[in-house]
Amino acid sequence: MAPKPKDKEEQVYEGLPAELAAAIRRGYAQRDRHRMEPTIDFFRQLLARYPEHAVVRYELAGAYDTAGQEERACELYEEALDQGLSGEPLRRCLCQYASTLRWLGELEASRKVLDRAHSAFPDSEGVKVFSALTHLESNKPDAAVGELLEVITAHAEATDLGRWNDGLANLGRWLRAGRPED
C-alpha cells in the first residue's frame, strides 16, 4: 500500500524535530485570538530555544500579526524569509506578510512579496486570493475579480457553476489581461 500523501499542515512541520513540531501545534491549540499575549510569549520562548529554525520566527510573526502588532510582525516575517524558509512555511509566510503589508497600506511592497509568491507557488489558490485582495486595494478590480474567478473555476466540482464554468474562466483570463480587444 502506498503511503498517504501529506496534507498542508503536515508539510509545514516537515523536517523539524518532532518535539518542536509538537510544541508549535501546542501553541496553536492554546491560542486565544482575543488574548494573544500568552501565544506571543509561548512562541518567543520557543524561538529562544530554537533560534536556528526560521519556521519558529515565522510563527512568532503570525502571533504578533494576529495581535494587531503588524510592524513587529513585518520585521519577523522578513527575518524568517532571510533565515531561509522553504516549502509550505515559505508559501504561508509570503501570503501573511503580503497581507500585512496590504493592511498597512504598503501596496507596492505587498505586490513584490506576492510576485515572489506567484513565482514560487504558481498554482497556489491562497497566493491568488491574497493577490486579488492587493489588486482590489490597489484599485485594480478587474485583476482582482479575474484572479478570484481563476480560483473558483479551477474547482468547478465544488460549485454549481456547471456549464458557465468555462465561460467564467475565460472571463477571468480576459479581465486579468486588462480587457484586450482581440
PDB file of N, CA, C and O in Angstrom, residues 39-94:
ATOM      1  N   THR A  39       0.186  33.594  23.702  1.00  0.00           N
ATOM      2  CA  THR A  39       0.702  32.927  22.500  1.00  0.00           C
ATOM      3  C   THR A  39       2.010  33.575  22.056  1.00  0.00           C
ATOM      4  O   THR A  39       2.962  32.882  21.682  1.00  0.00           O
ATOM      5  N   ILE A  40       2.061  34.897  22.093  1.00  0.00           N
ATOM      6  CA  ILE A  40       3.310  35.596  21.750  1.00  0.00           C
ATOM      7  C   ILE A  40       4.418  35.155  22.691  1.00  0.00           C
ATOM      8  O   ILE A  40       5.527  34.831  22.251  1.00  0.00           O
ATOM      9  N   ASP A  41       4.138  35.118  23.989  1.00  0.00           N
ATOM     10  CA  ASP A  41       5.143  34.674  24.970  1.00  0.00           C
ATOM     11  C   ASP A  41       5.586  33.244  24.695  1.00  0.00           C
ATOM     12  O   ASP A  41       6.779  32.931  24.759  1.00  0.00           O
ATOM     13  N   PHE A  42       4.627  32.388  24.378  1.00  0.00           N
ATOM     14  CA  PHE A  42       4.937  30.990  24.089  1.00  0.00           C
ATOM     15  C   PHE A  42       5.917  30.898  22.916  1.00  0.00           C
ATOM     16  O   PHE A  42       6.950  30.219  23.000  1.00  0.00           O
ATOM     17  N   PHE A  43       5.612  31.586  21.812  1.00  0.00           N
ATOM     18  CA  PHE A  43       6.475  31.499  20.638  1.00  0.00           C
ATOM     19  C   PHE A  43       7.789  32.251  20.833  1.00  0.00           C
ATOM     20  O   PHE A  43       8.814  31.855  20.263  1.00  0.00           O
ATOM     21  N   ARG A  44       7.797  33.289  21.649  1.00  0.00           N
ATOM     22  CA  ARG A  44       9.052  33.966  21.988  1.00  0.00           C
ATOM     23  C   ARG A  44       9.997  32.999  22.716  1.00  0.00           C
ATOM     24  O   ARG A  44      11.183  32.924  22.406  1.00  0.00           O
ATOM     25  N   GLN A  45       9.448  32.279  23.682  1.00  0.00           N
ATOM     26  CA  GLN A  45      10.245  31.295  24.419  1.00  0.00           C
ATOM     27  C   GLN A  45      10.703  30.161  23.510  1.00  0.00           C
ATOM     28  O   GLN A  45      11.838  29.694  23.604  1.00  0.00           O
ATOM     29  N   LEU A  46       9.831  29.738  22.624  1.00  0.00           N
ATOM     30  CA  LEU A  46      10.185  28.677  21.684  1.00  0.00           C
ATOM     31  C   LEU A  46      11.309  29.134  20.753  1.00  0.00           C
ATOM     32  O   LEU A  46      12.244  28.377  20.476  1.00  0.00           O
ATOM     33  N   LEU A  47      11.239  30.382  20.313  1.00  0.00           N
ATOM     34  CA  LEU A  47      12.298  30.918  19.455  1.00  0.00           C
ATOM     35  C   LEU A  47      13.624  31.001  20.201  1.00  0.00           C
ATOM     36  O   LEU A  47      14.683  30.734  19.621  1.00  0.00           O
ATOM     37  N   ALA A  48      13.591  31.323  21.487  1.00  0.00           N
ATOM     38  CA  ALA A  48      14.825  31.362  22.282  1.00  0.00           C
ATOM     39  C   ALA A  48      15.464  29.971  22.351  1.00  0.00           C
ATOM     40  O   ALA A  48      16.697  29.854  22.360  1.00  0.00           O
ATOM     41  N   ARG A  49      14.632  28.922  22.361  1.00  0.00           N
ATOM     42  CA  ARG A  49      15.146  27.551  22.398  1.00  0.00           C
ATOM     43  C   ARG A  49      15.572  27.039  21.028  1.00  0.00           C
ATOM     44  O   ARG A  49      16.435  26.167  20.921  1.00  0.00           O
ATOM     45  N   TYR A  50      14.949  27.555  19.973  1.00  0.00           N
ATOM     46  CA  TYR A  50      15.198  27.064  18.610  1.00  0.00           C
ATOM     47  C   TYR A  50      15.468  28.227  17.649  1.00  0.00           C
ATOM     48  O   TYR A  50      14.780  28.371  16.636  1.00  0.00           O
ATOM     49  N   PRO A  51      16.474  29.040  17.914  1.00  0.00           N
ATOM     50  CA  PRO A  51      16.694  30.219  17.059  1.00  0.00           C
ATOM     51  C   PRO A  51      17.107  29.875  15.632  1.00  0.00           C
ATOM     52  O   PRO A  51      16.952  30.702  14.735  1.00  0.00           O
ATOM     53  N   GLU A  52      17.578  28.671  15.405  1.00  0.00           N
ATOM     54  CA  GLU A  52      18.039  28.283  14.072  1.00  0.00           C
ATOM     55  C   GLU A  52      16.896  27.856  13.156  1.00  0.00           C
ATOM     56  O   GLU A  52      17.113  27.645  11.954  1.00  0.00           O
ATOM     57  N   HIS A  53      15.677  27.761  13.668  1.00  0.00           N
ATOM     58  CA  HIS A  53      14.537  27.316  12.871  1.00  0.00           C
ATOM     59  C   HIS A  53      13.673  28.507  12.459  1.00  0.00           C
ATOM     60  O   HIS A  53      12.929  29.065  13.257  1.00  0.00           O
ATOM     61  N   ALA A  54      13.782  28.861  11.183  1.00  0.00           N
ATOM     62  CA  ALA A  54      13.051  30.013  10.641  1.00  0.00           C
ATOM     63  C   ALA A  54      11.548  29.875  10.820  1.00  0.00           C
ATOM     64  O   ALA A  54      10.849  30.873  10.973  1.00  0.00           O
ATOM     65  N   VAL A  55      11.044  28.644  10.830  1.00  0.00           N
ATOM     66  CA  VAL A  55       9.603  28.449  10.963  1.00  0.00           C
ATOM     67  C   VAL A  55       9.101  28.956  12.317  1.00  0.00           C
ATOM     68  O   VAL A  55       7.984  29.468  12.411  1.00  0.00           O
ATOM     69  N   VAL A  56       9.934  28.898  13.359  1.00  0.00           N
ATOM     70  CA  VAL A  56       9.515  29.405  14.668  1.00  0.00           C
ATOM     71  C   VAL A  56       9.417  30.929  14.622  1.00  0.00           C
ATOM     72  O   VAL A  56       8.484  31.524  15.158  1.00  0.00           O
ATOM     73  N   ARG A  57      10.368  31.559  13.945  1.00  0.00           N
ATOM     74  CA  ARG A  57      10.334  33.016  13.784  1.00  0.00           C
ATOM     75  C   ARG A  57       9.084  33.424  12.999  1.00  0.00           C
ATOM     76  O   ARG A  57       8.412  34.402  13.326  1.00  0.00           O
ATOM     77  N   TYR A  58       8.763  32.659  11.973  1.00  0.00           N
ATOM     78  CA  TYR A  58       7.545  32.903  11.192  1.00  0.00           C
ATOM     79  C   TYR A  58       6.297  32.761  12.065  1.00  0.00           C
ATOM     80  O   TYR A  58       5.379  33.581  11.992  1.00  0.00           O
ATOM     81  N   GLU A  59       6.245  31.731  12.894  1.00  0.00           N
ATOM     82  CA  GLU A  59       5.081  31.528  13.771  1.00  0.00           C
ATOM     83  C   GLU A  59       4.944  32.672  14.776  1.00  0.00           C
ATOM     84  O   GLU A  59       3.835  33.118  15.065  1.00  0.00           O
ATOM     85  N   LEU A  60       6.064  33.158  15.284  1.00  0.00           N
ATOM     86  CA  LEU A  60       6.027  34.308  16.199  1.00  0.00           C
ATOM     87  C   LEU A  60       5.509  35.540  15.456  1.00  0.00           C
ATOM     88  O   LEU A  60       4.699  36.306  15.991  1.00  0.00           O
ATOM     89  N   ALA A  61       5.942  35.725  14.221  1.00  0.00           N
ATOM     90  CA  ALA A  61       5.449  36.845  13.411  1.00  0.00           C
ATOM     91  C   ALA A  61       3.934  36.761  13.279  1.00  0.00           C
ATOM     92  O   ALA A  61       3.228  37.763  13.440  1.00  0.00           O
ATOM     93  N   GLY A  62       3.429  35.572  13.008  1.00  0.00           N
ATOM     94  CA  GLY A  62       1.994  35.388  12.872  1.00  0.00           C
ATOM     95  C   GLY A  62       1.236  35.707  14.152  1.00  0.00           C
ATOM     96  O   GLY A  62       0.131  36.259  14.113  1.00  0.00           O
ATOM     97  N   ALA A  63       1.834  35.378  15.290  1.00  0.00           N
ATOM     98  CA  ALA A  63       1.197  35.695  16.575  1.00  0.00           C
ATOM     99  C   ALA A  63       1.117  37.209  16.771  1.00  0.00           C
ATOM    100  O   ALA A  63       0.078  37.734  17.187  1.00  0.00           O
ATOM    101  N   TYR A  64       2.211  37.906  16.464  1.00  0.00           N
ATOM    102  CA  TYR A  64       2.179  39.373  16.557  1.00  0.00           C
ATOM    103  C   TYR A  64       1.155  39.954  15.582  1.00  0.00           C
ATOM    104  O   TYR A  64       0.434  40.902  15.910  1.00  0.00           O
ATOM    105  N   ASP A  65       1.088  39.390  14.401  1.00  0.00           N
ATOM    106  CA  ASP A  65       0.148  39.852  13.383  1.00  0.00           C
ATOM    107  C   ASP A  65      -1.287  39.715  13.883  1.00  0.00           C
ATOM    108  O   ASP A  65      -2.086  40.649  13.795  1.00  0.00           O
ATOM    109  N   THR A  66      -1.612  38.554  14.429  1.00  0.00           N
ATOM    110  CA  THR A  66      -2.953  38.317  14.954  1.00  0.00           C
ATOM    111  C   THR A  66      -3.281  39.277  16.087  1.00  0.00           C
ATOM    112  O   THR A  66      -4.428  39.701  16.245  1.00  0.00           O
ATOM    113  N   ALA A  67      -2.269  39.655  16.842  1.00  0.00           N
ATOM    114  CA  ALA A  67      -2.456  40.578  17.965  1.00  0.00           C
ATOM    115  C   ALA A  67      -2.587  42.026  17.522  1.00  0.00           C
ATOM    116  O   ALA A  67      -2.794  42.915  18.344  1.00  0.00           O
ATOM    117  N   GLY A  68      -2.451  42.281  16.216  1.00  0.00           N
ATOM    118  CA  GLY A  68      -2.568  43.648  15.719  1.00  0.00           C
ATOM    119  C   GLY A  68      -1.277  44.433  15.795  1.00  0.00           C
ATOM    120  O   GLY A  68      -1.278  45.648  15.647  1.00  0.00           O
ATOM    121  N   GLN A  69      -0.172  43.741  15.990  1.00  0.00           N
ATOM    122  CA  GLN A  69       1.142  44.385  16.058  1.00  0.00           C
ATOM    123  C   GLN A  69       1.868  44.139  14.730  1.00  0.00           C
ATOM    124  O   GLN A  69       2.883  43.456  14.660  1.00  0.00           O
ATOM    125  N   GLU A  70       1.303  44.746  13.668  1.00  0.00           N
ATOM    126  CA  GLU A  70       1.745  44.463  12.310  1.00  0.00           C
ATOM    127  C   GLU A  70       3.188  44.857  12.033  1.00  0.00           C
ATOM    128  O   GLU A  70       3.893  44.151  11.309  1.00  0.00           O
ATOM    129  N   GLU A  71       3.638  45.990  12.579  1.00  0.00           N
ATOM    130  CA  GLU A  71       5.017  46.420  12.303  1.00  0.00           C
ATOM    131  C   GLU A  71       6.017  45.398  12.830  1.00  0.00           C
ATOM    132  O   GLU A  71       6.985  45.051  12.158  1.00  0.00           O
ATOM    133  N   ARG A  72       5.783  44.903  14.044  1.00  0.00           N
ATOM    134  CA  ARG A  72       6.671  43.883  14.618  1.00  0.00           C
ATOM    135  C   ARG A  72       6.564  42.600  13.803  1.00  0.00           C
ATOM    136  O   ARG A  72       7.572  41.929  13.556  1.00  0.00           O
ATOM    137  N   ALA A  73       5.360  42.254  13.391  1.00  0.00           N
ATOM    138  CA  ALA A  73       5.170  41.064  12.569  1.00  0.00           C
ATOM    139  C   ALA A  73       5.982  41.168  11.276  1.00  0.00           C
ATOM    140  O   ALA A  73       6.659  40.205  10.889  1.00  0.00           O
ATOM    141  N   CYS A  74       5.951  42.328  10.626  1.00  0.00           N
ATOM    142  CA  CYS A  74       6.702  42.510   9.374  1.00  0.00           C
ATOM    143  C   CYS A  74       8.195  42.284   9.585  1.00  0.00           C
ATOM    144  O   CYS A  74       8.843  41.622   8.766  1.00  0.00           O
ATOM    145  N   GLU A  75       8.733  42.813  10.667  1.00  0.00           N
ATOM    146  CA  GLU A  75      10.159  42.610  10.961  1.00  0.00           C
ATOM    147  C   GLU A  75      10.476  41.120  11.065  1.00  0.00           C
ATOM    148  O   GLU A  75      11.473  40.646  10.512  1.00  0.00           O
ATOM    149  N   LEU A  76       9.623  40.397  11.766  1.00  0.00           N
ATOM    150  CA  LEU A  76       9.860  38.962  11.965  1.00  0.00           C
ATOM    151  C   LEU A  76       9.626  38.157  10.691  1.00  0.00           C
ATOM    152  O   LEU A  76      10.353  37.192  10.421  1.00  0.00           O
ATOM    153  N   TYR A  77       8.635  38.544   9.886  1.00  0.00           N
ATOM    154  CA  TYR A  77       8.447  37.869   8.596  1.00  0.00           C
ATOM    155  C   TYR A  77       9.710  38.025   7.749  1.00  0.00           C
ATOM    156  O   TYR A  77      10.197  37.069   7.152  1.00  0.00           O
ATOM    157  N   GLU A  78      10.242  39.243   7.693  1.00  0.00           N
ATOM    158  CA  GLU A  78      11.458  39.485   6.911  1.00  0.00           C
ATOM    159  C   GLU A  78      12.630  38.658   7.438  1.00  0.00           C
ATOM    160  O   GLU A  78      13.387  38.082   6.660  1.00  0.00           O
ATOM    161  N   GLU A  79      12.765  38.611   8.758  1.00  0.00           N
ATOM    162  CA  GLU A  79      13.846  37.809   9.351  1.00  0.00           C
ATOM    163  C   GLU A  79      13.677  36.330   9.012  1.00  0.00           C
ATOM    164  O   GLU A  79      14.658  35.649   8.690  1.00  0.00           O
ATOM    165  N   ALA A  80      12.448  35.818   9.090  1.00  0.00           N
ATOM    166  CA  ALA A  80      12.201  34.416   8.759  1.00  0.00           C
ATOM    167  C   ALA A  80      12.530  34.138   7.294  1.00  0.00           C
ATOM    168  O   ALA A  80      13.137  33.113   6.970  1.00  0.00           O
ATOM    169  N   LEU A  81      12.151  35.055   6.415  1.00  0.00           N
ATOM    170  CA  LEU A  81      12.470  34.887   4.992  1.00  0.00           C
ATOM    171  C   LEU A  81      13.982  34.916   4.781  1.00  0.00           C
ATOM    172  O   LEU A  81      14.522  34.094   4.037  1.00  0.00           O
ATOM    173  N   ASP A  82      14.664  35.852   5.442  1.00  0.00           N
ATOM    174  CA  ASP A  82      16.123  35.938   5.324  1.00  0.00           C
ATOM    175  C   ASP A  82      16.807  34.698   5.880  1.00  0.00           C
ATOM    176  O   ASP A  82      17.879  34.310   5.425  1.00  0.00           O
ATOM    177  N   GLN A  83      16.176  34.084   6.876  1.00  0.00           N
ATOM    178  CA  GLN A  83      16.752  32.910   7.534  1.00  0.00           C
ATOM    179  C   GLN A  83      16.593  31.656   6.680  1.00  0.00           C
ATOM    180  O   GLN A  83      17.233  30.656   6.936  1.00  0.00           O
ATOM    181  N   GLY A  84      15.742  31.712   5.657  1.00  0.00           N
ATOM    182  CA  GLY A  84      15.681  30.603   4.712  1.00  0.00           C
ATOM    183  C   GLY A  84      14.472  29.697   4.801  1.00  0.00           C
ATOM    184  O   GLY A  84      14.608  28.481   4.670  1.00  0.00           O
ATOM    185  N   LEU A  85      13.294  30.250   4.979  1.00  0.00           N
ATOM    186  CA  LEU A  85      12.089  29.418   4.916  1.00  0.00           C
ATOM    187  C   LEU A  85      11.990  28.775   3.541  1.00  0.00           C
ATOM    188  O   LEU A  85      12.424  29.345   2.541  1.00  0.00           O
ATOM    189  N   SER A  86      11.380  27.605   3.509  1.00  0.00           N
ATOM    190  CA  SER A  86      11.150  26.945   2.226  1.00  0.00           C
ATOM    191  C   SER A  86       9.858  26.154   2.314  1.00  0.00           C
ATOM    192  O   SER A  86       9.268  26.007   3.383  1.00  0.00           O
ATOM    193  N   GLY A  87       9.400  25.665   1.169  1.00  0.00           N
ATOM    194  CA  GLY A  87       8.218  24.816   1.127  1.00  0.00           C
ATOM    195  C   GLY A  87       6.964  25.508   1.630  1.00  0.00           C
ATOM    196  O   GLY A  87       6.768  26.709   1.428  1.00  0.00           O
ATOM    197  N   GLU A  88       6.126  24.731   2.288  1.00  0.00           N
ATOM    198  CA  GLU A  88       4.837  25.233   2.772  1.00  0.00           C
ATOM    199  C   GLU A  88       4.982  26.401   3.748  1.00  0.00           C
ATOM    200  O   GLU A  88       4.221  27.365   3.657  1.00  0.00           O
ATOM    201  N   PRO A  89       5.943  26.396   4.672  1.00  0.00           N
ATOM    202  CA  PRO A  89       6.101  27.569   5.540  1.00  0.00           C
ATOM    203  C   PRO A  89       6.428  28.843   4.741  1.00  0.00           C
ATOM    204  O   PRO A  89       5.949  29.921   5.083  1.00  0.00           O
ATOM    205  N   LEU A  90       7.204  28.724   3.683  1.00  0.00           N
ATOM    206  CA  LEU A  90       7.519  29.880   2.845  1.00  0.00           C
ATOM    207  C   LEU A  90       6.244  30.409   2.185  1.00  0.00           C
ATOM    208  O   LEU A  90       5.987  31.617   2.190  1.00  0.00           O
ATOM    209  N   ARG A  91       5.439  29.523   1.629  1.00  0.00           N
ATOM    210  CA  ARG A  91       4.195  29.948   0.979  1.00  0.00           C
ATOM    211  C   ARG A  91       3.301  30.692   1.962  1.00  0.00           C
ATOM    212  O   ARG A  91       2.809  31.785   1.673  1.00  0.00           O
ATOM    213  N   ARG A  92       3.142  30.136   3.137  1.00  0.00           N
ATOM    214  CA  ARG A  92       2.294  30.771   4.141  1.00  0.00           C
ATOM    215  C   ARG A  92       2.863  32.113   4.591  1.00  0.00           C
ATOM    216  O   ARG A  92       2.127  33.086   4.749  1.00  0.00           O
ATOM    217  N   CYS A  93       4.155  32.153   4.805  1.00  0.00           N
ATOM    218  CA  CYS A  93       4.791  33.401   5.242  1.00  0.00           C
ATOM    219  C   CYS A  93       4.609  34.492   4.198  1.00  0.00           C
ATOM    220  O   CYS A  93       4.268  35.625   4.534  1.00  0.00           O
ATOM    221  N   LEU A  94       4.825  34.165   2.937  1.00  0.00           N
ATOM    222  CA  LEU A  94       4.670  35.160   1.885  1.00  0.00           C
ATOM    223  C   LEU A  94       3.238  35.679   1.823  1.00  0.00           C
ATOM    224  O   LEU A  94       3.015  36.891   1.669  1.00  0.00           O
TER     225      LEU A  94
END
